[in-house]
mmCIF file of C-alpha atoms and ligand atoms in Angstrom:
data_model
loop_
_atom_site.group_PDB
_atom_site.id
_atom_site.type_symbol
_atom_site.label_atom_id
_atom_site.label_comp_id
_atom_site.label_asym_id
_atom_site.label_seq_id
_atom_site.Cartn_x
_atom_site.Cartn_y
_atom_site.Cartn_z
ATOM 1 C CA UNK A 1 17.424 17.201 -37.423
ATOM 2 C CA UNK A 2 19.769 17.512 -34.607
ATOM 3 C CA UNK A 3 21.955 20.912 -34.265
ATOM 4 C CA UNK A 4 25.473 20.166 -33.421
ATOM 5 C CA UNK A 5 27.426 22.302 -30.458
ATOM 6 C CA UNK A 6 29.005 25.237 -32.034
ATOM 7 C CA UNK A 7 26.169 27.204 -33.618
ATOM 8 C CA UNK A 8 23.196 25.945 -32.717
ATOM 9 C CA UNK A 9 19.766 27.339 -34.673
ATOM 10 C CA UNK A 10 17.415 28.236 -31.760
ATOM 11 C CA UNK A 11 14.722 26.151 -31.092
ATOM 12 C CA UNK A 12 15.687 22.791 -33.078
ATOM 13 C CA UNK A 13 13.520 19.774 -32.250
ATOM 14 C CA UNK A 14 16.051 16.624 -32.031
ATOM 15 C CA UNK A 15 14.445 13.326 -33.330
ATOM 16 C CA UNK A 16 16.965 11.464 -32.223
ATOM 17 C CA UNK A 17 16.242 10.954 -28.291
ATOM 18 C CA UNK A 18 13.435 11.811 -25.712
ATOM 19 C CA UNK A 19 12.439 11.933 -22.499
ATOM 20 C CA UNK A 20 10.101 10.045 -20.283
ATOM 21 C CA UNK A 21 8.957 11.467 -16.450
ATOM 22 C CA UNK A 22 7.657 9.574 -13.650
ATOM 23 C CA UNK A 23 6.094 12.326 -11.550
ATOM 24 C CA UNK A 24 6.037 11.294 -8.143
ATOM 25 C CA UNK A 25 9.443 11.530 -6.471
ATOM 26 C CA UNK A 26 10.931 13.030 -9.016
ATOM 27 C CA UNK A 27 8.886 16.403 -10.373
ATOM 28 C CA UNK A 28 6.503 16.566 -7.464
ATOM 29 C CA UNK A 29 6.364 15.565 -3.674
ATOM 30 C CA UNK A 30 3.151 16.069 -1.898
ATOM 31 C CA UNK A 31 1.441 18.610 -4.390
ATOM 32 C CA UNK A 32 5.018 20.560 -4.525
ATOM 33 C CA UNK A 33 7.333 20.568 -7.000
ATOM 34 C CA UNK A 34 11.243 19.191 -6.300
ATOM 35 C CA UNK A 35 13.024 22.501 -6.961
ATOM 36 C CA UNK A 36 15.369 20.767 -10.035
ATOM 37 C CA UNK A 37 12.494 19.865 -11.709
ATOM 38 C CA UNK A 38 10.988 23.679 -12.866
ATOM 39 C CA UNK A 39 14.866 23.964 -14.179
ATOM 40 C CA UNK A 40 14.926 20.683 -16.148
ATOM 41 C CA UNK A 41 11.470 21.013 -18.082
ATOM 42 C CA UNK A 42 13.305 24.288 -18.993
ATOM 43 C CA UNK A 43 16.610 22.928 -20.386
ATOM 44 C CA UNK A 44 14.083 20.560 -22.412
ATOM 45 C CA UNK A 45 12.223 22.971 -23.670
ATOM 46 C CA UNK A 46 15.155 24.575 -25.257
ATOM 47 C CA UNK A 47 17.111 26.440 -22.636
ATOM 48 C CA UNK A 48 20.236 24.719 -22.727
ATOM 49 C CA UNK A 49 23.979 25.016 -24.670
ATOM 50 C CA UNK A 50 22.994 23.079 -27.888
ATOM 51 C CA UNK A 51 19.830 25.321 -28.128
ATOM 52 C CA UNK A 52 17.608 22.176 -28.969
ATOM 53 C CA UNK A 53 14.220 21.591 -27.550
ATOM 54 C CA UNK A 54 13.723 17.282 -26.742
ATOM 55 C CA UNK A 55 10.237 16.612 -27.264
ATOM 56 C CA UNK A 56 9.231 14.579 -23.320
ATOM 57 C CA UNK A 57 6.389 12.818 -21.869
ATOM 58 C CA UNK A 58 4.950 12.260 -18.277
ATOM 59 C CA UNK A 59 4.363 8.334 -17.202
ATOM 60 C CA UNK A 60 3.000 8.162 -13.455
ATOM 61 C CA UNK A 61 0.862 5.511 -11.653
ATOM 62 C CA UNK A 62 -0.661 7.998 -10.110
ATOM 63 C CA UNK A 63 -4.228 9.095 -10.576
ATOM 64 C CA UNK A 64 -8.049 9.694 -9.192
ATOM 65 C CA UNK A 65 -8.574 12.514 -11.542
ATOM 66 C CA UNK A 66 -9.294 12.847 -15.825
ATOM 67 C CA UNK A 67 -5.803 13.478 -17.578
ATOM 68 C CA UNK A 68 -6.933 16.737 -18.829
ATOM 69 C CA UNK A 69 -7.337 17.949 -15.212
ATOM 70 C CA UNK A 70 -4.060 16.457 -14.087
ATOM 71 C CA UNK A 71 -2.564 18.242 -16.994
ATOM 72 C CA UNK A 72 -3.629 21.830 -16.039
ATOM 73 C CA UNK A 73 -2.750 20.841 -12.468
ATOM 74 C CA UNK A 74 0.653 19.553 -13.649
ATOM 75 C CA UNK A 75 0.883 22.522 -16.095
ATOM 76 C CA UNK A 76 0.822 25.238 -13.054
ATOM 77 C CA UNK A 77 3.206 23.241 -10.931
ATOM 78 C CA UNK A 78 5.952 22.764 -13.775
ATOM 79 C CA UNK A 79 5.089 26.602 -14.802
ATOM 80 C CA UNK A 80 5.280 24.140 -18.791
ATOM 81 C CA UNK A 81 2.084 23.525 -20.576
ATOM 82 C CA UNK A 82 1.372 19.946 -20.871
ATOM 83 C CA UNK A 83 -1.523 18.225 -22.477
ATOM 84 C CA UNK A 84 -2.850 15.528 -22.121
ATOM 85 C CA UNK A 85 -1.083 14.109 -25.612
ATOM 86 C CA UNK A 86 2.206 13.591 -23.643
ATOM 87 C CA UNK A 87 0.313 11.904 -20.061
ATOM 88 C CA UNK A 88 -0.234 8.458 -18.854
ATOM 89 C CA UNK A 89 -1.543 7.885 -15.696
ATOM 90 C CA UNK A 90 -1.820 4.278 -13.674
ATOM 91 C CA UNK A 91 -5.357 4.507 -14.897
ATOM 92 C CA UNK A 92 -4.916 5.345 -18.577
ATOM 93 C CA UNK A 93 -5.005 2.067 -20.020
ATOM 94 C CA UNK A 94 -8.119 1.118 -18.202
ATOM 95 C CA UNK A 95 -9.968 2.524 -20.749
ATOM 96 C CA UNK A 96 -9.356 -0.431 -22.945
ATOM 97 C CA UNK A 97 -11.717 -2.368 -20.535
ATOM 98 C CA UNK A 98 -14.663 -0.061 -20.587
ATOM 99 C CA UNK A 99 -16.622 -2.133 -23.438
ATOM 100 C CA UNK A 100 -15.343 -5.674 -21.385
ATOM 101 C CA UNK A 101 -17.715 -5.139 -18.671
ATOM 102 C CA UNK A 102 -21.603 -3.886 -17.663
ATOM 103 C CA UNK A 103 -21.597 -2.443 -14.098
ATOM 104 C CA UNK A 104 -18.454 -2.423 -12.379
ATOM 105 C CA UNK A 105 -17.410 -0.678 -8.956
ATOM 106 C CA UNK A 106 -14.994 1.793 -9.006
ATOM 107 C CA UNK A 107 -12.819 2.640 -6.078
ATOM 108 C CA UNK A 108 -10.612 5.037 -4.807
ATOM 109 C CA UNK A 109 -9.588 8.629 -5.060
ATOM 110 C CA UNK A 110 -11.548 11.702 -3.862
ATOM 111 C CA UNK A 111 -15.760 12.074 -3.710
ATOM 112 C CA UNK A 112 -16.750 11.108 -7.122
ATOM 113 C CA UNK A 113 -13.812 11.877 -9.311
ATOM 114 C CA UNK A 114 -12.995 8.421 -9.776
ATOM 115 C CA UNK A 115 -17.180 7.332 -11.294
ATOM 116 C CA UNK A 116 -16.413 10.442 -13.459
ATOM 117 C CA UNK A 117 -12.482 9.352 -14.788
ATOM 118 C CA UNK A 118 -14.499 6.098 -15.455
ATOM 119 C CA UNK A 119 -17.639 7.481 -16.945
ATOM 120 C CA UNK A 120 -15.184 9.555 -19.029
ATOM 121 C CA UNK A 121 -13.700 6.258 -20.405
ATOM 122 C CA UNK A 122 -16.904 4.791 -21.466
ATOM 123 C CA UNK A 123 -17.574 2.299 -18.417
ATOM 124 C CA UNK A 124 -21.375 2.278 -19.144
ATOM 125 C CA UNK A 125 -22.244 1.509 -15.129
ATOM 126 C CA UNK A 126 -20.095 2.892 -12.832
ATOM 127 C CA UNK A 127 -20.840 1.825 -8.637
ATOM 128 C CA UNK A 128 -19.006 3.844 -6.082
ATOM 129 C CA UNK A 129 -18.352 2.027 -2.396
ATOM 130 C CA UNK A 130 -20.695 5.641 -1.666
ATOM 131 C CA UNK A 131 -23.709 3.798 -3.562
ATOM 132 C CA UNK A 132 -23.399 0.987 -1.721
ATOM 133 C CA UNK A 133 -23.128 2.206 1.527
ATOM 134 C CA UNK A 134 -26.014 4.722 1.224
ATOM 135 C CA UNK A 135 -27.839 1.346 0.202
ATOM 136 C CA UNK A 136 -27.125 -0.341 3.502
ATOM 137 C CA UNK A 137 -25.578 1.380 5.575
ATOM 138 C CA UNK A 138 -24.766 -1.512 7.840
ATOM 139 C CA UNK A 139 -22.138 -2.467 5.049
ATOM 140 C CA UNK A 140 -19.697 -0.815 6.768
ATOM 141 C CA UNK A 141 -20.361 -0.614 10.603
ATOM 142 C CA UNK A 142 -17.420 2.472 11.347
ATOM 143 C CA UNK A 143 -17.871 4.361 7.697
ATOM 144 C CA UNK A 144 -20.579 7.247 7.258
ATOM 145 C CA UNK A 145 -20.551 8.578 4.525
ATOM 146 C CA UNK A 146 -20.300 12.479 4.765
ATOM 147 C CA UNK A 147 -23.075 15.170 3.732
ATOM 148 C CA UNK A 148 -21.383 15.402 0.489
ATOM 149 C CA UNK A 149 -20.933 11.962 -0.570
ATOM 150 C CA UNK A 150 -24.502 10.815 0.871
ATOM 151 C CA UNK A 151 -25.598 13.739 -1.941
ATOM 152 C CA UNK A 152 -23.709 12.652 -4.548
ATOM 153 C CA UNK A 153 -24.052 9.000 -4.183
ATOM 154 C CA UNK A 154 -26.730 7.003 -6.282
ATOM 155 C CA UNK A 155 -28.157 3.645 -4.369
ATOM 156 C CA UNK A 156 -30.165 1.327 -6.041
ATOM 157 C CA UNK A 157 -31.539 -2.120 -5.990
ATOM 158 C CA UNK A 158 -28.137 -4.068 -5.600
ATOM 159 C CA UNK A 159 -29.935 -7.831 -4.845
ATOM 160 C CA UNK A 160 -30.605 -7.557 -8.547
ATOM 161 C CA UNK A 161 -27.719 -6.341 -10.114
ATOM 162 C CA UNK A 162 -24.634 -8.316 -11.093
ATOM 163 C CA UNK A 163 -21.035 -6.477 -10.033
ATOM 164 C CA UNK A 164 -18.678 -8.150 -12.983
ATOM 165 C CA UNK A 165 -15.641 -5.844 -12.222
ATOM 166 C CA UNK A 166 -13.524 -4.293 -9.470
ATOM 167 C CA UNK A 167 -11.730 -1.559 -10.364
ATOM 168 C CA UNK A 168 -9.095 -0.010 -8.121
ATOM 169 C CA UNK A 169 -8.102 3.023 -9.526
ATOM 170 C CA UNK A 170 -6.616 5.213 -7.128
ATOM 171 C CA UNK A 171 -5.789 5.200 -3.550
ATOM 172 C CA UNK A 172 -8.514 4.565 -1.135
ATOM 173 C CA UNK A 173 -9.119 7.255 1.318
ATOM 174 C CA UNK A 174 -10.934 4.840 3.569
ATOM 175 C CA UNK A 175 -8.862 1.088 3.600
ATOM 176 C CA UNK A 176 -11.953 -0.647 5.706
ATOM 177 C CA UNK A 177 -14.714 0.519 4.043
ATOM 178 C CA UNK A 178 -13.403 -0.051 0.861
ATOM 179 C CA UNK A 179 -11.769 -3.753 1.475
ATOM 180 C CA UNK A 180 -14.836 -4.908 3.496
ATOM 181 C CA UNK A 181 -16.807 -4.265 0.044
ATOM 182 C CA UNK A 182 -14.133 -5.772 -2.011
ATOM 183 C CA UNK A 183 -13.847 -8.658 0.224
ATOM 184 C CA UNK A 184 -18.101 -8.549 -0.193
ATOM 185 C CA UNK A 185 -17.981 -8.916 -4.007
ATOM 186 C CA UNK A 186 -14.743 -11.453 -3.970
ATOM 187 C CA UNK A 187 -16.865 -13.766 -1.970
ATOM 188 C CA UNK A 188 -20.466 -12.986 -3.707
ATOM 189 C CA UNK A 189 -22.086 -15.576 -6.691
ATOM 190 C CA UNK A 190 -21.130 -13.793 -9.393
ATOM 191 C CA UNK A 191 -20.466 -10.148 -7.949
ATOM 192 C CA UNK A 192 -24.298 -9.563 -6.170
ATOM 193 C CA UNK A 193 -24.184 -7.864 -2.908
ATOM 194 C CA UNK A 194 -26.132 -9.890 0.143
ATOM 195 C CA UNK A 195 -24.857 -13.154 -1.316
ATOM 196 C CA UNK A 196 -22.066 -15.748 -0.419
ATOM 197 C CA UNK A 197 -20.065 -18.034 -2.858
ATOM 198 C CA UNK A 198 -19.660 -21.642 -1.423
ATOM 199 C CA UNK A 199 -16.760 -21.838 -3.406
ATOM 200 C CA UNK A 200 -15.321 -18.456 -3.442
ATOM 201 C CA UNK A 201 -14.198 -18.661 -6.933
ATOM 202 C CA UNK A 202 -16.812 -16.700 -8.807
ATOM 203 C CA UNK A 203 -16.395 -13.194 -7.379
ATOM 204 C CA UNK A 204 -15.570 -10.549 -10.033
ATOM 205 C CA UNK A 205 -12.121 -9.783 -11.266
ATOM 206 C CA UNK A 206 -9.833 -7.147 -9.321
ATOM 207 C CA UNK A 207 -7.699 -4.964 -11.148
ATOM 208 C CA UNK A 208 -5.412 -1.851 -9.858
ATOM 209 C CA UNK A 209 -4.654 0.788 -11.654
ATOM 210 C CA UNK A 210 -1.035 -0.175 -10.461
ATOM 211 C CA UNK A 211 1.207 -1.881 -7.611
ATOM 212 C CA UNK A 212 3.086 0.440 -5.836
ATOM 213 C CA UNK A 213 3.566 -0.602 -2.202
ATOM 214 C CA UNK A 214 5.460 2.628 -1.215
ATOM 215 C CA UNK A 215 5.344 5.741 -2.770
ATOM 216 C CA UNK A 216 6.996 9.157 -2.427
ATOM 217 C CA UNK A 217 4.664 12.173 -0.838
ATOM 218 C CA UNK A 218 5.512 14.993 1.203
ATOM 219 C CA UNK A 219 6.741 13.373 4.274
ATOM 220 C CA UNK A 220 10.575 12.045 4.008
ATOM 221 C CA UNK A 221 9.728 8.141 4.276
ATOM 222 C CA UNK A 222 7.966 6.889 1.859
ATOM 223 C CA UNK A 223 4.126 5.859 2.527
ATOM 224 C CA UNK A 224 1.424 3.348 1.495
ATOM 225 C CA UNK A 225 0.344 2.898 -1.914
ATOM 226 C CA UNK A 226 -1.701 0.763 -3.910
ATOM 227 C CA UNK A 227 0.038 -1.975 -3.970
ATOM 228 C CA UNK A 228 0.385 -2.187 -0.189
ATOM 229 C CA UNK A 229 -4.119 -2.234 -0.312
ATOM 230 C CA UNK A 230 -3.803 -4.584 -2.716
ATOM 231 C CA UNK A 231 -1.076 -6.780 -0.474
ATOM 232 C CA UNK A 232 -4.013 -6.478 2.251
ATOM 233 C CA UNK A 233 -7.151 -7.289 0.453
ATOM 234 C CA UNK A 234 -5.253 -11.071 -1.049
ATOM 235 C CA UNK A 235 -4.304 -11.614 2.729
ATOM 236 C CA UNK A 236 -7.394 -11.357 3.548
ATOM 237 C CA UNK A 237 -9.093 -13.412 1.424
ATOM 238 C CA UNK A 238 -6.921 -16.010 2.424
ATOM 239 C CA UNK A 239 -6.952 -16.122 5.555
ATOM 240 C CA UNK A 240 -11.254 -16.127 5.439
ATOM 241 C CA UNK A 241 -11.541 -18.517 2.362
ATOM 242 C CA UNK A 242 -8.656 -20.205 2.546
ATOM 243 C CA UNK A 243 -7.898 -19.359 -1.153
ATOM 244 C CA UNK A 244 -5.677 -17.536 -3.510
ATOM 245 C CA UNK A 245 -7.393 -14.282 -4.542
ATOM 246 C CA UNK A 246 -5.583 -13.410 -8.433
ATOM 247 C CA UNK A 247 -5.495 -9.986 -9.175
ATOM 248 C CA UNK A 248 -4.126 -7.977 -11.800
ATOM 249 C CA UNK A 249 -1.889 -4.520 -11.416
ATOM 250 C CA UNK A 250 -1.601 -1.993 -14.679
ATOM 251 C CA UNK A 251 0.967 0.859 -14.598
ATOM 252 C CA UNK A 252 4.571 0.471 -14.036
ATOM 253 C CA UNK A 253 6.432 -1.800 -14.236
ATOM 254 C CA UNK A 254 4.153 -3.233 -16.366
ATOM 255 C CA UNK A 255 5.443 -3.789 -20.594
ATOM 256 C CA UNK A 256 1.605 -2.735 -21.579
ATOM 257 C CA UNK A 257 2.489 0.690 -19.637
ATOM 258 C CA UNK A 258 5.130 0.970 -21.955
ATOM 259 C CA UNK A 259 4.029 0.118 -24.980
ATOM 260 C CA UNK A 260 1.423 2.271 -24.482
ATOM 261 C CA UNK A 261 3.856 5.336 -23.491
ATOM 262 C CA UNK A 262 5.929 4.204 -26.870
ATOM 263 C CA UNK A 263 2.559 4.669 -28.734
ATOM 264 C CA UNK A 264 1.692 7.920 -26.999
ATOM 265 C CA UNK A 265 5.373 9.117 -27.946
ATOM 266 C CA UNK A 266 5.597 8.317 -31.356
ATOM 267 C CA UNK A 267 1.742 10.395 -31.689
ATOM 268 C CA UNK A 268 3.043 13.119 -29.511
ATOM 269 C CA UNK A 269 6.427 13.681 -31.480
ATOM 270 C CA UNK A 270 4.345 13.348 -34.767
ATOM 271 C CA UNK A 271 1.825 15.820 -33.930
ATOM 272 C CA UNK A 272 3.976 18.681 -32.294
ATOM 273 C CA UNK A 273 7.152 17.987 -33.782
ATOM 274 C CA UNK A 274 6.375 16.241 -37.292
ATOM 275 C CA UNK A 275 8.873 13.546 -36.448
ATOM 276 C CA UNK A 276 8.318 10.571 -37.836
ATOM 277 C CA UNK A 277 10.828 8.139 -37.149
ATOM 278 C CA UNK A 278 11.151 6.579 -33.732
ATOM 279 C CA UNK A 279 13.705 7.609 -31.158
ATOM 280 C CA UNK A 280 16.764 5.948 -30.961
ATOM 281 C CA UNK A 281 16.653 6.328 -26.945
ATOM 282 C CA UNK A 282 14.473 6.735 -24.104
ATOM 283 C CA UNK A 283 15.497 8.312 -21.213
ATOM 284 C CA UNK A 284 12.715 7.146 -18.374
ATOM 285 C CA UNK A 285 13.965 9.350 -15.029
ATOM 286 C CA UNK A 286 12.336 7.658 -12.171
ATOM 287 C CA UNK A 287 12.451 7.029 -8.367
ATOM 288 C CA UNK A 288 11.102 3.805 -7.671
ATOM 289 C CA UNK A 289 13.393 0.565 -8.784
ATOM 290 C CA UNK A 290 10.457 -2.114 -8.197
ATOM 291 C CA UNK A 291 8.641 0.325 -10.918
ATOM 292 C CA UNK A 292 10.672 2.465 -12.971
ATOM 293 C CA UNK A 293 13.620 0.919 -13.387
ATOM 294 C CA UNK A 294 12.518 -2.739 -13.726
ATOM 295 C CA UNK A 295 10.142 -1.824 -16.140
ATOM 296 C CA UNK A 296 12.309 0.653 -18.298
ATOM 297 C CA UNK A 297 14.722 -2.205 -18.101
ATOM 298 C CA UNK A 298 12.319 -4.940 -19.329
ATOM 299 C CA UNK A 299 10.862 -3.068 -21.422
ATOM 300 C CA UNK A 300 14.048 -1.907 -23.337
ATOM 301 C CA UNK A 301 15.079 -5.933 -23.571
ATOM 302 C CA UNK A 302 12.043 -5.859 -25.980
ATOM 303 C CA UNK A 303 12.599 -2.511 -28.259
ATOM 304 C CA UNK A 304 15.661 -3.167 -29.261
ATOM 305 C CA UNK A 305 17.718 -1.162 -26.480
ATOM 306 C CA UNK A 306 16.262 2.308 -26.981
ATOM 307 C CA UNK A 307 15.208 2.804 -23.318
ATOM 308 C CA UNK A 308 17.411 3.956 -20.708
ATOM 309 C CA UNK A 309 16.778 3.789 -17.212
ATOM 310 C CA UNK A 310 17.965 6.756 -14.948
ATOM 311 C CA UNK A 311 17.383 6.692 -11.253
ATOM 312 C CA UNK A 312 16.816 9.370 -8.944
ATOM 313 C CA UNK A 313 17.110 10.171 -5.557
ATOM 314 C CA UNK A 314 14.940 12.604 -4.435
ATOM 315 C CA UNK A 315 11.783 9.425 -4.309
ATOM 316 C CA UNK A 316 11.465 6.196 -3.006
ATOM 317 C CA UNK A 317 15.140 5.274 -3.822
ATOM 318 C CA UNK A 318 17.418 6.231 -0.990
ATOM 319 C CA UNK A 319 21.134 6.313 -1.167
ATOM 320 C CA UNK A 320 22.787 4.015 0.925
ATOM 321 C CA UNK A 321 21.052 0.837 0.065
ATOM 322 C CA UNK A 322 21.317 -1.052 -3.703
ATOM 323 C CA UNK A 323 18.429 -1.395 -5.285
ATOM 324 C CA UNK A 324 16.575 -4.327 -6.386
ATOM 325 C CA UNK A 325 17.045 -3.002 -10.206
ATOM 326 C CA UNK A 326 19.403 -1.870 -11.388
ATOM 327 C CA UNK A 327 19.386 1.356 -13.100
ATOM 328 C CA UNK A 328 21.796 2.535 -16.591
ATOM 329 C CA UNK A 329 22.873 5.778 -13.972
ATOM 330 C CA UNK A 330 21.749 6.917 -10.989
ATOM 331 C CA UNK A 331 21.621 10.906 -10.293
ATOM 332 C CA UNK A 332 21.119 13.072 -7.368
ATOM 333 C CA UNK A 333 17.606 14.774 -9.558
ATOM 334 C CA UNK A 334 16.111 15.337 -12.179
ATOM 335 C CA UNK A 335 18.293 18.221 -13.481
ATOM 336 C CA UNK A 336 20.815 16.296 -13.214
ATOM 337 C CA UNK A 337 19.262 13.293 -15.046
ATOM 338 C CA UNK A 338 18.653 15.914 -17.793
ATOM 339 C CA UNK A 339 22.245 16.846 -18.320
ATOM 340 C CA UNK A 340 22.840 13.203 -18.021
ATOM 341 C CA UNK A 341 21.222 12.282 -20.831
ATOM 342 C CA UNK A 342 22.040 14.964 -23.363
ATOM 343 C CA UNK A 343 25.597 14.590 -22.174
ATOM 344 C CA UNK A 344 25.513 11.061 -23.719
ATOM 345 C CA UNK A 345 23.935 12.116 -26.830
ATOM 346 C CA UNK A 346 26.629 14.778 -27.879
HETATM 347 O O1 G3P B 1 -0.013 6.860 -6.154
HETATM 348 C C1 G3P B 1 1.237 7.300 -7.369
HETATM 349 C C2 G3P B 1 2.400 6.390 -6.529
HETATM 350 O O2 G3P B 1 2.010 4.991 -6.627
HETATM 351 C C3 G3P B 1 4.004 6.759 -7.783
HETATM 352 O O3 G3P B 1 3.179 7.539 -8.506
HETATM 353 O O4 G3P B 1 4.534 9.516 -10.129
HETATM 354 O O5 G3P B 1 5.728 7.714 -8.739
HETATM 355 O O6 G3P B 1 4.517 6.682 -10.698
HETATM 356 P P1 G3P B 1 4.808 7.908 -9.516
HETATM 357 MG MG1 MG B 2 7.747 7.743 -8.863
#
């Protein structure tokens, strides 16, 4: 039930609308909260003139840790309690691929964290670049494993194993080494290291957890992201083999990610607030036109006009340029975005 302005019963939860937030460039930059983010969260939790709470979820293209671990970190950063039941990161939908492949290469992130994430998703046999380098250090002439990487890596007889798929879970910490290994597999016979295909069309498929070419970190200007690694790999594959490389990206702006988010929000509203009906409007607050605005607008067309894109000026999008995809509203920061959505409702 929605409370009317005027005599608001404290802590009533609205069933009419909800918010979904991008993280980098909207709530966080370089590990630190954007100043207005903490107040925005308080508003959603009932500290507003209408005296209502508004359900919300987080949809980030980022990753590299388990959802559980990331929620603990986000809870500290935003001074609220964030549950994995309201959180999706770039690699969350990859969970659904775990059954399909046997041995897979998992790339990206700090140390061995992404191996843990993939195993948690149910992937049966996860290989990392570290395993391959430890098995044959000539793989990457300019990359030596650190002591810790050496200790954690699990080498084995790769000449007898076919790697069936490649998953880039998080940003590569070593582009040269990781790209060398990915290219070796793409040019191999059926994913067997040490072999070369004659046709270059029987390598394993490659999946990226998102396609952001740039993103918003602590530097004033945008930084290269996973989409840049993808472009680079496609260009190198073409230069070396004269063939096109087809890769697949998850995350925003993919419709599948927004469908996943819709299911998550539905479950979250039901479990925590007892709401059974779908919301009339989901306000999506993002900073990257190509991922956040594009995905929200495209999904809106398929979801009976329920998703509403709000672009903020605290991240990738910079004032003075025309965004490639037009949001329903552009505001200075996430607090203004929350106010905009609320004002539209009453
Ligand atoms: O690597 C993360 C970045 O590309 C985007 O994260 O939260 O803005 O979707 P986010
Ligand atoms: Mg962002």
